[in-house]
C-alpha cells in the first residue's frame, strides 16, 4: 500500500535490489550485536528484511541499515512514512543531518510493528535528538541519511519494510 493522501511524496524507496542500503552494527565500536538484511518479494511488492540479535553488552545495542540521501532535495518535507511489519517490537528511524558529525549523533523516532503491515507516519518535528550538542529540531534541507534501526535493548530483530518515504 502506498501513501497517496493529499500529501506530496518527495522521495520513496520501495527496496528494489538497486537501492543503496548498508548494514551497520555496534561492532564498529566494540559491540557484539549481529544483523543482516536482504531484499525479498512479498506479493507484488519488494521489501527489505532486517534480522539479527541486538545486544547491549560491550556498550553496544544496535543493528541498522542506512542509506545516504545525498543529492535529494528534502527541503519541504514534514514527515517520514513507513510501511512495515515484524515481531511486535519497537524499532526506530534515525535521521542524520549536516550537524550529526559524530557517529553516535542522530535524530530518532520510534514505531512498533505487529504481524501485519501497517503504515506509520512520523512527523519530522517529533524526532528526538540524541545529544545536547545538536539543534533541537531538524531542518529537512540538512538531512543527509536515514537509518532503520533495532536499538537500545537485548532482543531479536525481525523487521520487514515495503516502503519508506519523505512526504511534504
Short mmCIF file of N, CA and C in Angstrom, two decimals:
data_model
loop_
_atom_site.label_atom_id
_atom_site.label_comp_id
_atom_site.label_asym_id
_atom_site.label_seq_id
_atom_site.Cartn_x
_atom_site.Cartn_y
_atom_site.Cartn_z
N UNK A 1 0.84 -1.17 0.00
CA UNK A 1 0.00 0.00 0.00
C UNK A 1 0.89 1.24 0.00
N UNK A 2 0.58 2.16 -0.83
CA UNK A 2 1.35 3.40 -0.90
C UNK A 2 0.64 4.50 -0.13
N UNK A 3 1.38 5.54 0.15
CA UNK A 3 0.83 6.70 0.84
C UNK A 3 0.40 7.70 -0.22
N UNK A 4 -0.86 7.72 -0.57
CA UNK A 4 -1.34 8.57 -1.65
C UNK A 4 -2.38 9.56 -1.16
N UNK A 5 -2.16 10.12 0.00
CA UNK A 5 -3.12 11.08 0.53
C UNK A 5 -2.92 12.42 -0.17
N UNK A 6 -3.35 13.48 0.48
CA UNK A 6 -3.20 14.82 -0.09
C UNK A 6 -1.77 15.33 -0.01
N UNK A 7 -0.91 14.55 0.62
CA UNK A 7 0.49 14.95 0.76
C UNK A 7 1.26 14.60 -0.51
N UNK A 8 2.33 15.29 -0.69
CA UNK A 8 3.18 15.04 -1.85
C UNK A 8 4.43 14.28 -1.44
N UNK A 9 4.65 13.15 -2.08
CA UNK A 9 5.84 12.34 -1.81
C UNK A 9 7.02 12.99 -2.51
N UNK A 10 8.07 13.26 -1.74
CA UNK A 10 9.27 13.88 -2.28
C UNK A 10 10.29 12.81 -2.68
N UNK A 11 10.39 11.77 -1.85
CA UNK A 11 11.32 10.68 -2.12
C UNK A 11 10.74 9.39 -1.56
N UNK A 12 10.80 8.31 -2.32
CA UNK A 12 10.34 7.00 -1.87
C UNK A 12 11.39 5.96 -2.19
N UNK A 13 11.57 5.03 -1.27
CA UNK A 13 12.38 3.85 -1.52
C UNK A 13 11.48 2.65 -1.35
N UNK A 14 11.33 1.88 -2.43
CA UNK A 14 10.50 0.68 -2.40
C UNK A 14 11.36 -0.58 -2.46
N UNK A 15 12.62 -0.45 -2.14
CA UNK A 15 13.52 -1.56 -1.88
C UNK A 15 13.69 -2.54 -3.03
N UNK A 16 13.88 -2.00 -4.22
CA UNK A 16 14.35 -2.91 -5.26
C UNK A 16 15.82 -3.19 -4.95
N UNK A 17 16.40 -4.15 -5.60
CA UNK A 17 17.76 -4.56 -5.24
C UNK A 17 18.82 -3.54 -5.63
N UNK A 18 18.43 -2.48 -6.31
CA UNK A 18 19.40 -1.44 -6.69
C UNK A 18 19.51 -0.32 -5.66
N UNK A 19 18.82 -0.44 -4.52
CA UNK A 19 18.89 0.62 -3.53
C UNK A 19 20.22 0.59 -2.80
N UNK A 20 20.52 1.66 -2.12
CA UNK A 20 21.85 1.87 -1.57
C UNK A 20 21.92 1.69 -0.06
N UNK A 21 21.28 0.66 0.46
CA UNK A 21 21.30 0.43 1.91
C UNK A 21 22.55 -0.34 2.30
N UNK A 22 23.08 -0.01 3.48
CA UNK A 22 24.27 -0.69 4.00
C UNK A 22 24.01 -1.10 5.44
N UNK A 23 24.55 -2.24 5.83
CA UNK A 23 24.41 -2.74 7.19
C UNK A 23 25.47 -2.10 8.07
N UNK A 24 25.04 -1.66 9.27
CA UNK A 24 25.97 -1.13 10.27
C UNK A 24 25.52 -1.73 11.61
N UNK A 25 26.48 -2.25 12.36
CA UNK A 25 26.15 -2.76 13.69
C UNK A 25 27.05 -2.08 14.72
N UNK A 26 26.75 -2.34 15.98
CA UNK A 26 27.57 -1.78 17.05
C UNK A 26 28.98 -2.37 17.10
N UNK A 27 29.26 -3.35 16.25
CA UNK A 27 30.61 -3.91 16.19
C UNK A 27 31.64 -2.86 15.77
N UNK A 28 31.20 -1.80 15.10
CA UNK A 28 32.11 -0.72 14.72
C UNK A 28 32.69 -0.03 15.95
N UNK A 29 32.04 -0.23 17.12
CA UNK A 29 32.53 0.39 18.35
C UNK A 29 32.72 -0.64 19.47
N UNK A 30 32.90 -1.91 19.09
CA UNK A 30 33.20 -2.94 20.08
C UNK A 30 32.02 -3.75 20.56
N UNK A 31 30.81 -3.45 20.09
CA UNK A 31 29.64 -4.21 20.50
C UNK A 31 29.62 -5.59 19.85
N UNK A 32 28.63 -6.39 20.24
CA UNK A 32 28.57 -7.76 19.72
C UNK A 32 27.24 -8.07 19.02
N UNK A 33 26.43 -7.06 18.76
CA UNK A 33 25.17 -7.29 18.04
C UNK A 33 25.48 -7.78 16.63
N UNK A 34 24.60 -8.64 16.13
CA UNK A 34 24.79 -9.18 14.78
C UNK A 34 23.51 -8.99 14.00
N UNK A 35 23.66 -8.63 12.73
CA UNK A 35 22.48 -8.44 11.91
C UNK A 35 22.78 -8.65 10.45
N UNK A 36 21.70 -8.81 9.70
CA UNK A 36 21.81 -8.93 8.25
C UNK A 36 20.52 -8.41 7.64
N UNK A 37 20.59 -8.12 6.36
CA UNK A 37 19.39 -7.71 5.64
C UNK A 37 19.42 -8.30 4.26
N UNK A 38 18.22 -8.48 3.70
CA UNK A 38 18.12 -8.93 2.32
C UNK A 38 16.83 -8.40 1.72
N UNK A 39 16.77 -8.45 0.43
CA UNK A 39 15.60 -7.99 -0.30
C UNK A 39 14.74 -9.20 -0.64
N UNK A 40 13.43 -9.05 -0.47
CA UNK A 40 12.50 -10.13 -0.78
C UNK A 40 11.32 -9.58 -1.55
N UNK A 41 10.64 -10.46 -2.25
CA UNK A 41 9.38 -10.13 -2.91
C UNK A 41 8.27 -10.62 -1.99
N UNK A 42 7.35 -9.71 -1.63
CA UNK A 42 6.20 -10.07 -0.79
C UNK A 42 4.96 -9.69 -1.59
N UNK A 43 4.28 -10.70 -2.09
CA UNK A 43 3.18 -10.44 -3.01
C UNK A 43 3.74 -9.77 -4.25
N UNK A 44 3.19 -8.61 -4.59
CA UNK A 44 3.68 -7.86 -5.76
C UNK A 44 4.71 -6.81 -5.38
N UNK A 45 5.05 -6.72 -4.10
CA UNK A 45 5.92 -5.66 -3.61
C UNK A 45 7.31 -6.17 -3.26
N UNK A 46 8.28 -5.29 -3.44
CA UNK A 46 9.62 -5.55 -2.93
C UNK A 46 9.64 -5.15 -1.46
N UNK A 47 10.54 -5.75 -0.71
CA UNK A 47 10.69 -5.40 0.70
C UNK A 47 12.13 -5.63 1.12
N UNK A 48 12.50 -4.99 2.21
CA UNK A 48 13.78 -5.27 2.84
C UNK A 48 13.47 -5.93 4.18
N UNK A 49 14.25 -6.95 4.51
CA UNK A 49 14.07 -7.68 5.76
C UNK A 49 15.33 -7.51 6.58
N UNK A 50 15.17 -6.95 7.78
CA UNK A 50 16.27 -6.74 8.72
C UNK A 50 16.09 -7.74 9.85
N UNK A 51 17.09 -8.59 10.06
CA UNK A 51 17.03 -9.57 11.14
C UNK A 51 18.35 -9.55 11.89
N UNK A 52 18.31 -10.03 13.12
CA UNK A 52 19.54 -10.13 13.89
C UNK A 52 19.28 -10.19 15.37
N UNK A 53 20.37 -10.06 16.09
CA UNK A 53 20.34 -10.14 17.53
C UNK A 53 21.00 -8.88 18.09
N UNK A 54 20.22 -8.09 18.83
CA UNK A 54 20.72 -6.85 19.42
C UNK A 54 21.17 -7.17 20.85
N UNK A 55 22.40 -6.78 21.16
CA UNK A 55 22.95 -7.00 22.50
C UNK A 55 23.54 -5.69 23.02
N UNK A 56 23.25 -5.40 24.28
CA UNK A 56 23.81 -4.19 24.90
C UNK A 56 25.16 -4.46 25.57
N UNK A 57 25.66 -5.69 25.48
CA UNK A 57 26.98 -6.00 26.04
C UNK A 57 28.07 -5.19 25.34
N UNK A 58 29.14 -4.91 26.03
CA UNK A 58 30.29 -4.16 25.48
C UNK A 58 29.88 -2.78 24.97
N UNK A 59 28.95 -2.14 25.66
CA UNK A 59 28.47 -0.81 25.29
C UNK A 59 27.84 -0.77 23.91
N UNK A 60 27.28 -1.88 23.49
CA UNK A 60 26.63 -1.96 22.18
C UNK A 60 25.15 -1.69 22.29
N UNK A 61 24.42 -2.24 21.34
CA UNK A 61 22.98 -2.15 21.40
C UNK A 61 22.27 -1.72 20.14
N UNK A 62 22.86 -1.99 18.94
CA UNK A 62 22.11 -1.67 17.74
C UNK A 62 22.57 -2.45 16.53
N UNK A 63 21.62 -2.66 15.64
CA UNK A 63 21.88 -3.04 14.25
C UNK A 63 21.04 -2.10 13.41
N UNK A 64 21.53 -1.74 12.25
CA UNK A 64 20.75 -0.85 11.40
C UNK A 64 21.15 -1.02 9.95
N UNK A 65 20.21 -0.63 9.10
CA UNK A 65 20.55 -0.40 7.70
C UNK A 65 20.38 1.09 7.46
N UNK A 66 21.30 1.62 6.68
CA UNK A 66 21.30 3.07 6.44
C UNK A 66 21.57 3.34 4.97
N UNK A 67 20.97 4.40 4.49
CA UNK A 67 21.27 4.86 3.13
C UNK A 67 21.49 6.36 3.14
N UNK A 68 22.40 6.78 2.29
CA UNK A 68 22.64 8.20 2.10
C UNK A 68 21.51 8.81 1.28
N UNK A 69 21.26 10.07 1.53
CA UNK A 69 20.23 10.81 0.80
C UNK A 69 20.86 12.00 0.08
N UNK A 70 22.11 11.85 -0.28
CA UNK A 70 22.82 12.92 -0.98
C UNK A 70 22.10 13.23 -2.30
N UNK A 71 22.10 14.48 -2.66
CA UNK A 71 21.52 14.94 -3.93
C UNK A 71 20.01 14.74 -4.01
N UNK A 72 19.34 14.57 -2.86
CA UNK A 72 17.89 14.50 -2.83
C UNK A 72 17.40 15.73 -2.07
N UNK A 73 16.59 16.55 -2.71
CA UNK A 73 16.11 17.79 -2.10
C UNK A 73 14.94 17.48 -1.17
N UNK A 74 15.20 17.49 0.13
CA UNK A 74 14.17 17.22 1.13
C UNK A 74 13.71 18.50 1.82
N UNK A 75 13.95 19.62 1.21
CA UNK A 75 13.76 20.93 1.80
C UNK A 75 12.39 21.14 2.45
N UNK A 76 11.34 20.66 1.86
CA UNK A 76 9.99 20.97 2.34
C UNK A 76 9.29 19.78 2.99
N UNK A 77 10.01 18.70 3.29
CA UNK A 77 9.34 17.53 3.86
C UNK A 77 8.91 17.79 5.30
N UNK A 78 7.79 17.17 5.68
CA UNK A 78 7.24 17.28 7.02
C UNK A 78 7.25 15.97 7.79
N UNK A 79 7.31 14.86 7.05
CA UNK A 79 7.20 13.57 7.73
C UNK A 79 7.90 12.47 6.95
N UNK A 80 8.19 11.42 7.70
CA UNK A 80 8.67 10.17 7.13
C UNK A 80 7.52 9.19 7.26
N UNK A 81 7.21 8.46 6.20
CA UNK A 81 6.20 7.42 6.27
C UNK A 81 6.88 6.08 6.01
N UNK A 82 6.40 5.06 6.68
CA UNK A 82 6.99 3.74 6.55
C UNK A 82 5.88 2.70 6.59
N UNK A 83 5.98 1.71 5.72
CA UNK A 83 5.04 0.59 5.68
C UNK A 83 5.83 -0.64 6.12
N UNK A 84 5.48 -1.17 7.32
CA UNK A 84 6.32 -2.22 7.91
C UNK A 84 5.50 -3.20 8.73
N UNK A 85 6.08 -4.36 8.96
CA UNK A 85 5.55 -5.35 9.89
C UNK A 85 6.73 -6.08 10.52
N UNK A 86 6.42 -6.90 11.52
CA UNK A 86 7.51 -7.63 12.16
C UNK A 86 7.04 -8.41 13.37
N UNK A 87 7.90 -8.43 14.36
CA UNK A 87 7.76 -9.32 15.51
C UNK A 87 7.29 -8.62 16.78
N UNK A 88 6.38 -7.66 16.64
CA UNK A 88 5.78 -6.98 17.80
C UNK A 88 6.82 -6.26 18.66
N UNK A 89 7.84 -5.71 18.04
CA UNK A 89 8.90 -5.00 18.75
C UNK A 89 8.94 -3.54 18.31
N UNK A 90 9.64 -2.76 19.11
CA UNK A 90 9.84 -1.34 18.80
C UNK A 90 11.11 -1.19 17.97
N UNK A 91 11.01 -0.40 16.90
CA UNK A 91 12.13 -0.07 16.04
C UNK A 91 12.20 1.44 15.91
N UNK A 92 13.22 1.92 15.22
CA UNK A 92 13.45 3.36 15.13
C UNK A 92 13.84 3.74 13.72
N UNK A 93 13.49 4.97 13.37
CA UNK A 93 14.08 5.63 12.21
C UNK A 93 15.07 6.64 12.77
N UNK A 94 16.29 6.59 12.26
CA UNK A 94 17.33 7.56 12.63
C UNK A 94 17.60 8.43 11.42
N UNK A 95 17.54 9.72 11.62
CA UNK A 95 17.94 10.68 10.59
C UNK A 95 19.24 11.32 11.01
N UNK A 96 20.14 11.43 10.06
CA UNK A 96 21.38 12.16 10.29
C UNK A 96 21.36 13.39 9.41
N UNK A 97 21.96 14.46 9.94
CA UNK A 97 21.96 15.74 9.23
C UNK A 97 23.40 16.23 9.11
N UNK A 98 23.53 17.40 8.52
CA UNK A 98 24.86 18.01 8.43
C UNK A 98 25.41 18.34 9.81
N UNK A 99 24.57 18.35 10.84
CA UNK A 99 25.02 18.63 12.21
C UNK A 99 25.39 17.38 12.99
N UNK A 100 25.04 16.19 12.50
CA UNK A 100 25.36 14.95 13.21
C UNK A 100 26.71 14.45 12.70
N UNK A 101 27.75 15.08 13.19
CA UNK A 101 29.11 14.80 12.71
C UNK A 101 29.66 13.53 13.35
N UNK A 102 29.41 13.34 14.63
CA UNK A 102 29.95 12.19 15.35
C UNK A 102 29.08 10.95 15.09
N UNK A 103 29.68 9.75 15.09
CA UNK A 103 28.93 8.54 14.73
C UNK A 103 27.72 8.27 15.62
N UNK A 104 27.76 8.73 16.86
CA UNK A 104 26.66 8.43 17.79
C UNK A 104 25.60 9.54 17.83
N UNK A 105 25.66 10.46 16.90
CA UNK A 105 24.66 11.53 16.84
C UNK A 105 23.62 11.22 15.77
N UNK A 106 22.36 11.46 16.11
CA UNK A 106 21.24 11.21 15.20
C UNK A 106 19.99 11.83 15.80
N UNK A 107 18.94 11.83 15.02
CA UNK A 107 17.59 12.16 15.48
C UNK A 107 16.77 10.89 15.31
N UNK A 108 15.92 10.56 16.29
CA UNK A 108 15.20 9.30 16.20
C UNK A 108 13.71 9.44 16.48
N UNK A 109 12.98 8.51 15.88
CA UNK A 109 11.54 8.38 16.12
C UNK A 109 11.25 6.88 16.14
N UNK A 110 10.46 6.44 17.11
CA UNK A 110 10.16 5.01 17.23
C UNK A 110 8.84 4.66 16.56
N UNK A 111 8.70 3.38 16.27
CA UNK A 111 7.44 2.80 15.80
C UNK A 111 7.45 1.33 16.22
N UNK A 112 6.28 0.80 16.53
CA UNK A 112 6.18 -0.58 16.99
C UNK A 112 5.38 -1.38 15.98
N UNK A 113 6.01 -2.42 15.45
CA UNK A 113 5.38 -3.23 14.41
C UNK A 113 4.60 -4.39 15.01
N UNK A 114 3.67 -4.87 14.20
CA UNK A 114 2.89 -6.06 14.53
C UNK A 114 3.02 -7.04 13.39
N UNK A 115 2.25 -8.12 13.42
CA UNK A 115 2.44 -9.18 12.43
C UNK A 115 1.92 -8.83 11.04
N UNK A 116 1.09 -7.78 10.94
CA UNK A 116 0.57 -7.35 9.65
C UNK A 116 1.16 -6.00 9.28
N UNK A 117 1.28 -5.76 7.96
CA UNK A 117 1.81 -4.48 7.51
C UNK A 117 0.92 -3.34 7.98
N UNK A 118 1.57 -2.27 8.39
CA UNK A 118 0.87 -1.07 8.85
C UNK A 118 1.64 0.14 8.35
N UNK A 119 0.91 1.21 8.06
CA UNK A 119 1.53 2.48 7.67
C UNK A 119 1.79 3.31 8.92
N UNK A 120 3.01 3.78 9.07
CA UNK A 120 3.38 4.65 10.18
C UNK A 120 3.72 6.03 9.61
N UNK A 121 3.24 7.07 10.26
CA UNK A 121 3.53 8.45 9.86
C UNK A 121 4.32 9.08 10.99
N UNK A 122 5.55 9.47 10.70
CA UNK A 122 6.47 10.00 11.71
C UNK A 122 6.78 11.46 11.38
N UNK A 123 6.13 12.40 12.04
CA UNK A 123 6.41 13.82 11.75
C UNK A 123 7.86 14.18 12.07
N UNK A 124 8.50 14.90 11.17
CA UNK A 124 9.89 15.31 11.36
C UNK A 124 10.04 16.10 12.67
N UNK A 125 9.06 16.92 13.00
CA UNK A 125 9.16 17.75 14.21
C UNK A 125 9.19 16.91 15.48
N UNK A 126 8.75 15.64 15.42
CA UNK A 126 8.73 14.77 16.60
C UNK A 126 9.97 13.91 16.77
N UNK A 127 10.93 14.01 15.85
CA UNK A 127 12.17 13.26 16.01
C UNK A 127 12.96 13.87 17.16
N UNK A 128 13.52 13.03 18.01
CA UNK A 128 14.26 13.48 19.19
C UNK A 128 15.76 13.40 18.92
N UNK A 129 16.48 14.43 19.34
CA UNK A 129 17.93 14.46 19.15
C UNK A 129 18.60 13.53 20.15
N UNK A 130 19.76 13.01 19.76
CA UNK A 130 20.48 12.05 20.60
C UNK A 130 21.38 12.70 21.63
N UNK A 131 21.64 13.97 21.51
CA UNK A 131 22.53 14.63 22.46
C UNK A 131 22.32 16.12 22.51
N UNK A 132 22.80 16.72 23.57
CA UNK A 132 22.54 18.14 23.80
C UNK A 132 23.27 19.06 22.83
N UNK A 133 24.28 18.57 22.13
CA UNK A 133 25.04 19.42 21.21
C UNK A 133 24.32 19.67 19.88
N UNK A 134 23.26 18.93 19.62
CA UNK A 134 22.55 19.06 18.35
C UNK A 134 21.45 20.12 18.46
N UNK A 135 21.11 20.75 17.32
CA UNK A 135 19.94 21.63 17.33
C UNK A 135 18.70 20.84 17.76
N UNK A 136 17.76 21.50 18.42
CA UNK A 136 16.57 20.82 18.92
C UNK A 136 15.72 20.21 17.81
N UNK A 137 15.60 20.90 16.71
CA UNK A 137 14.73 20.46 15.62
C UNK A 137 15.55 20.26 14.34
N UNK A 138 15.02 19.41 13.49
CA UNK A 138 15.66 19.12 12.21
C UNK A 138 15.19 20.12 11.17
N UNK A 139 16.12 20.70 10.46
CA UNK A 139 15.79 21.43 9.24
C UNK A 139 15.88 20.40 8.12
N UNK A 140 14.76 20.04 7.47
CA UNK A 140 14.77 18.96 6.49
C UNK A 140 15.82 19.11 5.39
N UNK A 141 16.17 20.33 5.04
CA UNK A 141 17.16 20.51 3.97
C UNK A 141 18.53 20.00 4.39
N UNK A 142 18.74 19.78 5.70
CA UNK A 142 20.03 19.29 6.20
C UNK A 142 20.10 17.78 6.37
N UNK A 143 19.01 17.05 6.07
CA UNK A 143 19.02 15.59 6.23
C UNK A 143 19.95 14.99 5.19
N UNK A 144 20.85 14.12 5.68
CA UNK A 144 21.81 13.50 4.75
C UNK A 144 21.74 11.98 4.71
N UNK A 145 21.08 11.34 5.70
CA UNK A 145 20.91 9.89 5.63
C UNK A 145 19.74 9.46 6.50
N UNK A 146 19.26 8.25 6.23
CA UNK A 146 18.18 7.65 7.02
C UNK A 146 18.60 6.24 7.39
N UNK A 147 18.29 5.86 8.63
CA UNK A 147 18.57 4.51 9.10
C UNK A 147 17.31 3.86 9.64
N UNK A 148 17.19 2.57 9.41
CA UNK A 148 16.14 1.74 10.00
C UNK A 148 16.86 0.91 11.04
N UNK A 149 16.46 1.04 12.33
CA UNK A 149 17.31 0.62 13.43
C UNK A 149 16.58 -0.26 14.44
N UNK A 150 17.23 -1.34 14.84
CA UNK A 150 16.85 -2.12 16.02
C UNK A 150 17.85 -1.68 17.09
N UNK A 151 17.34 -1.22 18.25
CA UNK A 151 18.18 -0.40 19.11
C UNK A 151 17.79 -0.47 20.58
N UNK A 152 18.79 -0.40 21.45
CA UNK A 152 18.60 0.01 22.83
C UNK A 152 18.36 -1.03 23.89
N UNK A 153 18.15 -2.27 23.50
CA UNK A 153 17.94 -3.32 24.49
C UNK A 153 18.25 -4.66 23.85
N UNK A 154 18.35 -5.70 24.66
CA UNK A 154 18.64 -7.04 24.15
C UNK A 154 17.36 -7.64 23.57
N UNK A 155 17.38 -7.93 22.27
CA UNK A 155 16.24 -8.60 21.65
C UNK A 155 16.58 -9.10 20.25
N UNK A 156 15.70 -9.95 19.73
CA UNK A 156 15.82 -10.45 18.37
C UNK A 156 15.05 -9.52 17.44
N UNK A 157 15.71 -9.07 16.40
CA UNK A 157 15.08 -8.19 15.42
C UNK A 157 14.54 -8.99 14.26
N UNK A 158 13.33 -8.64 13.85
CA UNK A 158 12.74 -9.18 12.63
C UNK A 158 11.77 -8.13 12.10
N UNK A 159 12.26 -7.34 11.17
CA UNK A 159 11.51 -6.21 10.65
C UNK A 159 11.46 -6.30 9.13
N UNK A 160 10.26 -6.13 8.58
CA UNK A 160 10.06 -6.18 7.13
C UNK A 160 9.46 -4.85 6.71
N UNK A 161 10.12 -4.17 5.78
CA UNK A 161 9.68 -2.85 5.33
C UNK A 161 9.46 -2.89 3.83
N UNK A 162 8.25 -2.47 3.41
CA UNK A 162 7.93 -2.42 1.99
C UNK A 162 8.23 -1.08 1.36
N UNK A 163 8.10 -0.01 2.16
CA UNK A 163 8.26 1.32 1.58
C UNK A 163 8.60 2.32 2.67
N UNK A 164 9.49 3.24 2.33
CA UNK A 164 9.79 4.35 3.22
C UNK A 164 9.85 5.61 2.36
N UNK A 165 9.21 6.69 2.86
CA UNK A 165 9.09 7.89 2.04
C UNK A 165 9.29 9.15 2.88
N UNK A 166 9.72 10.20 2.22
CA UNK A 166 9.71 11.54 2.77
C UNK A 166 8.58 12.28 2.09
N UNK A 167 7.71 12.93 2.89
CA UNK A 167 6.48 13.49 2.38
C UNK A 167 6.35 14.95 2.81
N UNK A 168 5.86 15.80 1.91
CA UNK A 168 5.58 17.21 2.23
C UNK A 168 4.32 17.31 3.05
#
